mmCIF file of C-alpha atoms in Angstrom:
data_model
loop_
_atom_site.group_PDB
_atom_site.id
_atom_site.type_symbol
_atom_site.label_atom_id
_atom_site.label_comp_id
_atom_site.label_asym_id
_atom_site.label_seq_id
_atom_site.Cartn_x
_atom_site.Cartn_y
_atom_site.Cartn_z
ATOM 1 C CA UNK A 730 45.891 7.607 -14.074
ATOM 2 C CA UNK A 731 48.844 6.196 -11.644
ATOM 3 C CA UNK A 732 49.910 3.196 -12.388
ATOM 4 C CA UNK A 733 53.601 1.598 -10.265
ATOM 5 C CA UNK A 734 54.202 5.048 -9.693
ATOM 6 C CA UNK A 735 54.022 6.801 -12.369
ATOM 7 C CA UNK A 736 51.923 9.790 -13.529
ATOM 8 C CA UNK A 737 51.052 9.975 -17.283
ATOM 9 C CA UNK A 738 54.757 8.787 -18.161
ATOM 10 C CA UNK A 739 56.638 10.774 -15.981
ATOM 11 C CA UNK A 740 58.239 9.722 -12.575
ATOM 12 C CA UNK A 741 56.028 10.388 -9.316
ATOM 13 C CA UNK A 742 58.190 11.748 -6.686
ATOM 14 C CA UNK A 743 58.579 9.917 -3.340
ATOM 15 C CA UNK A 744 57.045 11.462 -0.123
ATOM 16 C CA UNK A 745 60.590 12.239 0.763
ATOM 17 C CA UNK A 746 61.262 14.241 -2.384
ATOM 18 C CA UNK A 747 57.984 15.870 -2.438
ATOM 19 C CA UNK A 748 58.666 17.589 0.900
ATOM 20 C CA UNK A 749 62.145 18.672 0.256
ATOM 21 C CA UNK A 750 60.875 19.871 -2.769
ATOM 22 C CA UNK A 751 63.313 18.321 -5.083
ATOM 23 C CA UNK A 752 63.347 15.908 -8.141
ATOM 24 C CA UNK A 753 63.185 12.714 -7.349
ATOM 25 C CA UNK A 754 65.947 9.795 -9.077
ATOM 26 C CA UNK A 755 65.336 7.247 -10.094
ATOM 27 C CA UNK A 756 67.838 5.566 -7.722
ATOM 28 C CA UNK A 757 66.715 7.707 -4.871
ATOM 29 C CA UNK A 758 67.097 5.832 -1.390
ATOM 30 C CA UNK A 759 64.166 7.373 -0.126
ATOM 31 C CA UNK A 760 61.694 6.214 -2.762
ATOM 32 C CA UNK A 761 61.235 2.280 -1.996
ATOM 33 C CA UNK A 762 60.542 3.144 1.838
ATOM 34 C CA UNK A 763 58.778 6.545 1.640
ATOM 35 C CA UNK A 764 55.904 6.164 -0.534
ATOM 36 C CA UNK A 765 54.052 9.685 -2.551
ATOM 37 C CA UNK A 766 50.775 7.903 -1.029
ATOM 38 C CA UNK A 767 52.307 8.532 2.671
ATOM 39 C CA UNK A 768 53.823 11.911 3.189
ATOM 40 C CA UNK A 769 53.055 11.780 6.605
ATOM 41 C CA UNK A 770 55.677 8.951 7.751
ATOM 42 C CA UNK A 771 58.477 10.662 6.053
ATOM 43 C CA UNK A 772 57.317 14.246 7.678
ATOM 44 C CA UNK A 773 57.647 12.973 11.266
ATOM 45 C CA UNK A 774 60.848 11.096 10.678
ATOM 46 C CA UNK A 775 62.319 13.824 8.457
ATOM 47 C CA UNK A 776 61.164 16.175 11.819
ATOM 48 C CA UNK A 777 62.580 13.900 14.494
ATOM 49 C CA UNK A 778 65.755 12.449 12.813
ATOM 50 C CA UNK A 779 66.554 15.119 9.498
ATOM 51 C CA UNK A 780 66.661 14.282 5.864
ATOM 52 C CA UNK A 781 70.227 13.946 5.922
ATOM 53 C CA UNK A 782 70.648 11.374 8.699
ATOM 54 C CA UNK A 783 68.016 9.399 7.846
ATOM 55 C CA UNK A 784 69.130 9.220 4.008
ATOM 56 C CA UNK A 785 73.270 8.044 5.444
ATOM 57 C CA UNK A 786 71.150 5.691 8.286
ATOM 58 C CA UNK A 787 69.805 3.990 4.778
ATOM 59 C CA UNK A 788 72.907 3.645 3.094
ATOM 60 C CA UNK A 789 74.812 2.634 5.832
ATOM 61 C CA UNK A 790 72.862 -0.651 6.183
ATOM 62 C CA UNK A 791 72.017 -3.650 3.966
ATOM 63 C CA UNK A 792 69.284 -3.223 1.213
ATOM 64 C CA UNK A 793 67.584 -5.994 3.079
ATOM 65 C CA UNK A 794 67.494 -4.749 6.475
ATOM 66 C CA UNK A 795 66.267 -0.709 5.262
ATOM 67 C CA UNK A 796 62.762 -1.555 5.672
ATOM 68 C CA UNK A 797 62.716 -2.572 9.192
ATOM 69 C CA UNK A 798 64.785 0.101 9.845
ATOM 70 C CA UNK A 799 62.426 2.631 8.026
ATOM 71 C CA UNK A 800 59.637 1.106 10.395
ATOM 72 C CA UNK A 801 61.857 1.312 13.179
ATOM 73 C CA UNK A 802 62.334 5.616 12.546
ATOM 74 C CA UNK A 803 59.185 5.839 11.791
ATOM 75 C CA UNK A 804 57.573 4.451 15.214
ATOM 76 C CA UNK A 805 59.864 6.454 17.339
ATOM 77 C CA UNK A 806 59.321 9.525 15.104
ATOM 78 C CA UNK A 807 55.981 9.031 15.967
ATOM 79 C CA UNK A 808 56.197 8.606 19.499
ATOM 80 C CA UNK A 809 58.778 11.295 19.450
ATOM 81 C CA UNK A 810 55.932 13.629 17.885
ATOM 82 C CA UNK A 811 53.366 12.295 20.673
ATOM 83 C CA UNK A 812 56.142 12.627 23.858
ATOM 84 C CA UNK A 813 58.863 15.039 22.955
ATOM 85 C CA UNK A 814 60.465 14.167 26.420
ATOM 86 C CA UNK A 815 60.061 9.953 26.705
ATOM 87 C CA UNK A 816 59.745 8.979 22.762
ATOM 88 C CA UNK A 817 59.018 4.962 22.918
ATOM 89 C CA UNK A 818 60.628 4.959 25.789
ATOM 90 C CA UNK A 819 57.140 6.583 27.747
ATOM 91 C CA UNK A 820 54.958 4.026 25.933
ATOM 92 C CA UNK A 821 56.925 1.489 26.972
ATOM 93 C CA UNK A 822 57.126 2.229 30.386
ATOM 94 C CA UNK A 823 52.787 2.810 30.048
ATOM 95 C CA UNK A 824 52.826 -0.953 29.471
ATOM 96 C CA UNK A 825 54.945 -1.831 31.642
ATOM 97 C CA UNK A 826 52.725 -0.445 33.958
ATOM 98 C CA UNK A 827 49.658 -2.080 32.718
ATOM 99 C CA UNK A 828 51.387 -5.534 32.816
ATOM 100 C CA UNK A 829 52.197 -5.209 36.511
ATOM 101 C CA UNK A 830 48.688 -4.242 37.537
ATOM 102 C CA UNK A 831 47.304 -7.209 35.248
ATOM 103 C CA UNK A 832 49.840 -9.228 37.193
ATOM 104 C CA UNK A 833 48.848 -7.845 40.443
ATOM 105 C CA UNK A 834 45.063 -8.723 39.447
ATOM 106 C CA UNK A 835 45.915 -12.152 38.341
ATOM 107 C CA UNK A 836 47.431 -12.868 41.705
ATOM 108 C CA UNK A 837 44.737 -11.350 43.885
ATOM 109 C CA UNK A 838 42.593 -13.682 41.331
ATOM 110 C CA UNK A 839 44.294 -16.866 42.076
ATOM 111 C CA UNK A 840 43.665 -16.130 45.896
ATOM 112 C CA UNK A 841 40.557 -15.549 45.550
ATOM 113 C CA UNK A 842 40.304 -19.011 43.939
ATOM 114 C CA UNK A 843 42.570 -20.621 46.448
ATOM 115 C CA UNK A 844 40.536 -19.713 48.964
ATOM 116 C CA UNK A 845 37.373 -20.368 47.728
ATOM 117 C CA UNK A 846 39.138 -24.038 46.923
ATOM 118 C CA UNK A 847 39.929 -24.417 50.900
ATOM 119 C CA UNK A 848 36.236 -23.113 51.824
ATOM 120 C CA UNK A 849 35.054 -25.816 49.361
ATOM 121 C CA UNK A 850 37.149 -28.586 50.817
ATOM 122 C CA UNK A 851 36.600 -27.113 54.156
ATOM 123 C CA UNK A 852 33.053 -27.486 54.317
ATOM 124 C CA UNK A 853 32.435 -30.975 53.070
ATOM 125 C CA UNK A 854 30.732 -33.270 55.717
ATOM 126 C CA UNK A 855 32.928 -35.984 56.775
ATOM 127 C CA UNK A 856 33.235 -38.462 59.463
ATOM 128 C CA UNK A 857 37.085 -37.655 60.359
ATOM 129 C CA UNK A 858 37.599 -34.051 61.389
ATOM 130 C CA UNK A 859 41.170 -33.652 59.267
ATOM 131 C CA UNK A 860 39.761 -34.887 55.834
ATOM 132 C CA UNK A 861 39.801 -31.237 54.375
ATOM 133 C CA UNK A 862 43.916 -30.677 54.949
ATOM 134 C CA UNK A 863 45.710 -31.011 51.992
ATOM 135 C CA UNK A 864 47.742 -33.483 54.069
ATOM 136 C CA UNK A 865 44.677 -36.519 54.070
ATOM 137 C CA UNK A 866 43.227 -35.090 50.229
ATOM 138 C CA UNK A 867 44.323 -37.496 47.117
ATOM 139 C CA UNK A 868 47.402 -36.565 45.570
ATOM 140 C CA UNK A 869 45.580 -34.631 42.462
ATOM 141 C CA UNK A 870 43.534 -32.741 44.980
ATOM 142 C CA UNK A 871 46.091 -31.456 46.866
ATOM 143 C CA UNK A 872 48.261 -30.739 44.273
ATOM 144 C CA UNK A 873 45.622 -28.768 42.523
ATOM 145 C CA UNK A 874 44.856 -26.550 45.521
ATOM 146 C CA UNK A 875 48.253 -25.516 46.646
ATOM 147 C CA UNK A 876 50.667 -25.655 43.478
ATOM 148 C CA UNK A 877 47.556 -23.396 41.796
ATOM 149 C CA UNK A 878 49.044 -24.240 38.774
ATOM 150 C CA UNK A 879 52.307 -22.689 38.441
ATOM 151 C CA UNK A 880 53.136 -24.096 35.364
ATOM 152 C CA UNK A 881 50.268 -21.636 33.679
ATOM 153 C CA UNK A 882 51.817 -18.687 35.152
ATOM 154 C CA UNK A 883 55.291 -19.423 33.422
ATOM 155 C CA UNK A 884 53.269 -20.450 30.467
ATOM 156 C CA UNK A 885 51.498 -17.292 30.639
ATOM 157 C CA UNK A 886 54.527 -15.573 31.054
ATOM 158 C CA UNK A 887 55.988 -16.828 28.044
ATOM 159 C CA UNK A 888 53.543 -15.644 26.120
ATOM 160 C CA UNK A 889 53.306 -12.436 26.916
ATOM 161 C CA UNK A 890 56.820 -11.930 25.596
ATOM 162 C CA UNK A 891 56.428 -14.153 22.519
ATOM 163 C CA UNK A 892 54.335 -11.805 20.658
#
């Protein structure tokens, strides 16, 4: 029976304390962030960044800024553990990747639509001969076919970095 931690009236140890195999306090810094249900987020921080660093990390910052910090180790621990050699800093660079070929694929679309715009407006019977140019289309036409909406891309943009 476990019940906010503890085991049949006695303290459960955090993750932290379990591994270093030593009692855990009651004030330990380790126990709010590193929970006995998870051992495996405190392993791969305690491998990347060491039990001692991590522990004056904690107490170096704010009580209410630990936690982000604690998620902060343990995604670059973790990344660390995947790519010894790049970290976050490979994964990063993977999506950076996949970003410019999605951008690259957007733009190739928006050709593609472009032109199929000009054939469109290109092959519409009419009696004068320069009717399709952009130059004797209504104003909403023309805007639509060359501006191909620009303000979507920056909106797009946008929200690829607001997440």
């Amino acid at each position: 029976m476990k019940e906010n931690g503890k085991k049949h009236g006695a303290l459960s140890p955090c993750a932290a304390c379990k591994l270093l195999r030593r009692r855990c306090a009651p004030d330990c810094v380790f126990a709010p962030y590193f929970p006995a249900d998870e051992p495996h987020k405190f392993a791969s921080v305690h491998k990347v960044f060491g039990a001692s660093n991590v522990n004056k990390m904690l107490q170096e910052l704010p009580e209410h800024q630990r936690s982000d910090a604690v998620s902060s180790m343990v995604y670059e621990a973790n990344a660390r553990v995947r790519d010894p050699v790049y970290g976050c800093v490979g994964a990063i660079s993977s999506l950076q990747r996949q970003v410019d070929s999605l951008q690259t694929q957007l733009a190739l679309a928006q050709a593609e639509v472009i032109q199929m715009r000009m054939r469109q407006f290109g092959s519409t019977p009419s009696s004068n001969p320069g009717t399709g140019s952009p130059e004797n289309l209504p104003p909403h036409q023309s805007k639509s076919l060359f501006c191909m909406d620009m303000a979507d891309q920056a909106n797009m943009a946008e929200s690829l970095w607001s997440y």
